[in-house]
XYZ file of C-alpha atoms in Angstrom:
298
model
C 186.534 1.125 136.536
C 183.418 -1.206 135.927
C 185.374 -2.773 132.946
C 188.523 -3.317 135.142
C 186.482 -5.005 137.985
C 184.425 -7.112 135.727
C 187.647 -8.728 134.411
C 188.371 -10.043 137.956
C 192.129 -9.601 137.780
C 192.388 -7.193 140.810
C 193.366 -10.024 143.340
C 189.992 -9.807 145.074
C 187.565 -12.494 145.857
C 184.587 -12.825 143.492
C 182.224 -11.931 146.282
C 184.073 -8.696 146.944
C 184.177 -8.018 143.277
C 180.379 -8.337 142.964
C 179.847 -5.752 145.664
C 182.492 -3.295 144.256
C 180.999 -3.722 140.719
C 177.463 -3.033 141.950
C 178.815 0.098 143.917
C 180.640 1.224 140.770
C 177.492 0.890 138.707
C 175.411 2.750 141.207
C 178.020 5.531 141.587
C 177.931 6.008 137.776
C 174.209 6.133 137.752
C 174.210 8.748 140.565
C 176.531 10.941 138.382
C 174.285 10.450 135.371
C 171.005 11.142 137.015
C 171.718 13.502 140.010
C 174.562 15.499 138.547
C 174.004 15.499 134.713
C 170.182 15.071 134.421
C 169.121 17.040 137.493
C 171.862 19.709 138.240
C 173.648 20.553 134.846
C 170.570 20.080 132.733
C 168.582 22.194 135.265
C 171.200 24.907 135.081
C 171.882 25.183 131.233
C 168.709 23.604 129.752
C 165.830 24.642 132.058
C 163.180 24.618 129.445
C 163.818 21.065 127.952
C 161.311 18.412 127.870
C 162.958 16.886 130.943
C 161.159 19.400 133.034
C 157.717 18.387 132.009
C 156.006 17.328 135.341
C 155.771 13.554 134.770
C 159.337 13.353 133.464
C 160.538 15.607 136.207
C 158.865 13.601 138.892
C 160.372 10.437 137.469
C 163.823 11.845 137.372
C 163.743 12.956 141.157
C 162.390 9.538 142.170
C 164.934 7.735 140.181
C 167.731 9.972 141.540
C 166.496 9.315 145.219
C 166.338 5.605 144.537
C 169.886 5.359 143.121
C 171.395 7.397 145.865
C 169.599 5.256 148.411
C 170.774 2.025 146.718
C 174.416 3.539 146.782
C 174.326 3.955 150.470
C 172.835 0.628 151.216
C 175.191 -1.178 148.921
C 178.030 0.300 151.005
C 176.300 -1.060 154.213
C 175.852 -4.561 152.553
C 179.628 -4.400 151.630
C 180.600 -3.466 155.146
C 178.371 -6.285 156.619
C 179.760 -8.795 154.353
C 183.462 -7.981 155.400
C 182.274 -8.004 158.962
C 180.945 -11.547 158.488
C 184.091 -12.699 156.616
C 186.510 -11.288 159.369
C 184.497 -11.892 162.569
C 182.241 -14.801 161.943
C 184.362 -17.666 160.384
C 181.506 -20.246 160.711
C 179.000 -18.109 158.927
C 181.601 -16.876 156.391
C 181.365 -20.153 154.519
C 177.646 -19.956 153.803
C 177.177 -16.105 153.514
C 180.392 -14.768 151.662
C 179.557 -16.328 148.410
C 178.862 -15.146 144.915
C 175.207 -16.279 145.072
C 174.546 -14.456 148.401
C 176.213 -11.317 147.137
C 174.088 -11.340 143.915
C 170.831 -11.844 145.956
C 171.762 -9.053 148.548
C 172.567 -6.624 145.600
C 169.229 -7.559 143.960
C 167.127 -7.151 147.102
C 168.915 -3.863 148.187
C 168.294 -2.374 144.666
C 164.621 -3.427 144.545
C 163.779 -2.161 148.082
C 165.457 1.116 147.283
C 163.333 1.542 144.073
C 160.249 0.457 145.760
C 160.745 2.822 148.712
C 161.553 5.794 146.637
C 158.824 5.114 143.991
C 156.553 7.138 146.414
C 158.520 10.361 145.521
C 156.861 10.301 142.034
C 153.423 11.070 143.791
C 154.653 13.934 145.985
C 155.149 16.409 143.063
C 152.673 18.674 141.304
C 153.185 21.083 138.422
C 154.475 24.542 139.072
C 152.381 25.805 136.140
C 150.543 24.623 133.209
C 151.227 26.171 129.724
C 149.220 24.973 126.629
C 147.886 22.038 128.700
C 151.393 20.831 129.472
C 152.389 20.817 133.148
C 155.865 22.047 133.740
C 158.331 21.669 136.577
C 158.037 19.973 139.930
C 156.821 21.409 143.193
C 156.134 19.524 146.470
C 152.346 19.100 147.116
C 150.972 20.908 150.117
C 149.485 17.646 151.380
C 153.129 16.375 151.873
C 153.457 18.902 154.805
C 150.142 18.225 156.375
C 149.344 14.438 155.944
C 150.353 12.065 158.708
C 151.081 9.401 156.097
C 153.444 11.672 154.097
C 155.032 12.812 157.362
C 155.677 9.127 158.229
C 157.124 8.515 154.810
C 159.403 11.587 155.230
C 160.681 10.249 158.632
C 161.252 6.738 157.390
C 163.080 8.068 154.166
C 165.290 10.557 156.199
C 166.228 7.804 158.773
C 166.802 5.059 156.257
C 168.954 7.267 153.947
C 171.046 9.288 156.251
C 171.051 7.915 159.916
C 170.746 4.263 159.657
C 173.430 3.648 157.104
C 175.744 5.813 159.107
C 175.076 4.096 162.395
C 175.292 0.671 160.934
C 178.642 1.261 159.176
C 179.985 2.964 162.218
C 178.924 -0.086 164.482
C 180.197 -2.838 162.064
C 183.491 -1.026 161.637
C 183.925 -0.720 165.387
C 183.153 -4.384 165.956
C 185.456 -5.343 163.099
C 188.401 -3.288 164.509
C 187.830 -4.825 167.973
C 187.856 -8.263 166.536
C 190.978 -7.597 164.454
C 192.919 -6.237 167.510
C 191.995 -9.190 169.656
C 192.696 -11.805 167.006
C 196.075 -10.100 165.967
C 197.140 -9.976 169.813
C 196.335 -13.791 170.097
C 197.930 -14.845 166.903
C 201.248 -12.935 167.856
C 201.281 -14.705 171.204
C 200.778 -18.063 169.585
C 203.453 -17.505 166.937
C 205.844 -16.196 169.419
C 205.200 -19.240 171.565
C 205.614 -21.646 168.810
C 208.504 -20.139 166.986
C 210.297 -18.545 169.837
C 210.251 -15.069 168.002
C 207.972 -12.676 166.145
C 207.684 -13.375 162.572
C 205.589 -11.997 159.792
C 202.103 -13.542 159.621
C 201.047 -14.595 156.054
C 197.382 -14.858 157.165
C 197.270 -11.272 158.416
C 199.020 -9.971 155.370
C 196.506 -11.734 153.209
C 193.612 -10.040 154.990
C 195.234 -6.648 154.871
C 194.204 -5.547 151.500
C 190.511 -6.303 151.908
C 190.587 -4.583 155.436
C 192.287 -1.489 154.107
C 189.782 -1.301 151.227
C 186.875 -1.741 153.722
C 188.058 0.943 156.021
C 188.771 3.410 153.198
C 185.366 2.917 151.492
C 183.195 2.953 154.712
C 185.445 5.752 156.309
C 184.928 8.033 153.241
C 181.213 7.222 153.389
C 180.901 8.284 157.043
C 182.922 11.364 156.495
C 180.979 12.575 153.487
C 177.632 11.660 154.898
C 178.341 13.291 158.302
C 176.928 16.732 157.215
C 173.746 15.084 155.942
C 173.261 13.539 159.220
C 173.972 16.862 161.244
C 171.405 18.572 158.844
C 168.911 15.953 159.494
C 169.140 16.221 163.268
C 169.211 19.957 163.212
C 166.102 20.208 161.227
C 164.284 17.593 163.307
C 165.441 18.911 166.605
C 165.123 22.677 165.896
C 161.982 22.085 163.823
C 163.149 24.419 160.992
C 162.673 24.139 157.294
C 165.441 22.744 155.113
C 165.583 25.943 153.182
C 163.224 28.775 152.353
C 163.741 28.803 148.560
C 163.966 32.561 148.435
C 167.108 33.430 150.149
C 170.136 31.393 149.114
C 172.338 33.004 151.617
C 170.280 31.419 154.575
C 172.355 29.134 156.741
C 169.723 26.429 156.502
C 170.048 26.465 152.709
C 173.821 26.398 152.713
C 173.943 23.480 155.217
C 171.390 21.494 153.224
C 173.143 22.074 150.009
C 176.566 21.340 151.349
C 175.507 18.101 152.706
C 173.785 17.222 149.404
C 176.989 18.069 147.575
C 179.187 15.772 149.861
C 176.689 13.054 149.444
C 176.989 13.283 145.744
C 180.758 13.420 146.066
C 180.855 10.159 147.970
C 179.820 8.379 144.700
C 182.962 9.854 143.022
C 185.754 9.055 145.451
C 185.565 5.243 145.185
C 187.652 5.006 141.971
C 190.453 6.871 143.863
C 190.005 4.661 146.737
C 190.391 1.495 144.538
C 193.442 3.022 142.761
C 195.079 4.092 146.070
C 194.688 0.840 147.938
C 194.818 -1.952 145.381
C 198.127 -2.479 143.576
C 196.544 -4.922 140.963
C 193.773 -2.413 140.156
C 196.433 0.278 139.414
C 198.238 -2.084 137.145
C 195.024 -2.968 135.371
C 194.053 0.738 135.042
C 197.545 1.335 133.436
C 197.052 -1.536 131.009
C 193.702 -0.097 130.165
C 195.084 3.291 129.450
C 198.069 1.905 127.335
C 195.986 -0.438 125.236
C 194.326 2.080 122.928
C 197.579 4.038 122.735
C 199.269 0.847 121.502
C 196.443 0.177 118.974
C 196.907 3.777 117.573
C 200.587 3.531 117.311
C 200.253 0.208 115.411
C 197.779 1.919 113.069
C 200.356 4.460 112.189
C 203.255 2.137 111.635
């Protein structure tokens, strides 16, 4: 998918292409760090060097940073499309390759900076032969006001704020589209005497469908994380006890986490389902190695 987007033959502007490529890269990194290094390795290779405490802490901090970056790049893409559709004067200055590149850099840097503090929240579970193993949250994390503030900022900025911003931006975008479509239909009917197809609206349709599919899937898959956050904060309960895996708190927390990870896997299907040229490029990419193999055996 990254290779297809980098070729720039999907019929999308380079600004949109920049955001989609950055989202594709972060989605791939989420799967590599969170799914493979943290989950699969944790289940099948629990005694590997990856569970030495410094490496374990680094893996967890990196995983949080990449997932945070993935969420905020979706917000940045939604905001870019909001500007492009609703703010025509600002569109010329903001919706450019240079601005997109800077936004992607800033979002990635801030995500890494914010989540770097996770590295210092872990302590070794035990020490064997002077080697610290595994990661457990330090007790000071639950008692220190500074760490409590960090946990609030982290929870709000990762789950609540992206969800609310995407919902708000999409609502404003839909409102603008409905008003603009009504006005354009009236003007075209008045000038032509009949309703005809609008090339301008047809041109916007692909990017609008892509926007709503990506942001809609994000909100749907992050909804359980938001519900879990509100439940934990309002009811003042722990995320999970760690001893009884059948507890509702544990099931709610892990289900939300699973859907959050899944949100990084659905974007390729969205691209393939909404973009005709992307499907064509994907077919060409699949056919190319087959053609090469056939030529070698001729």
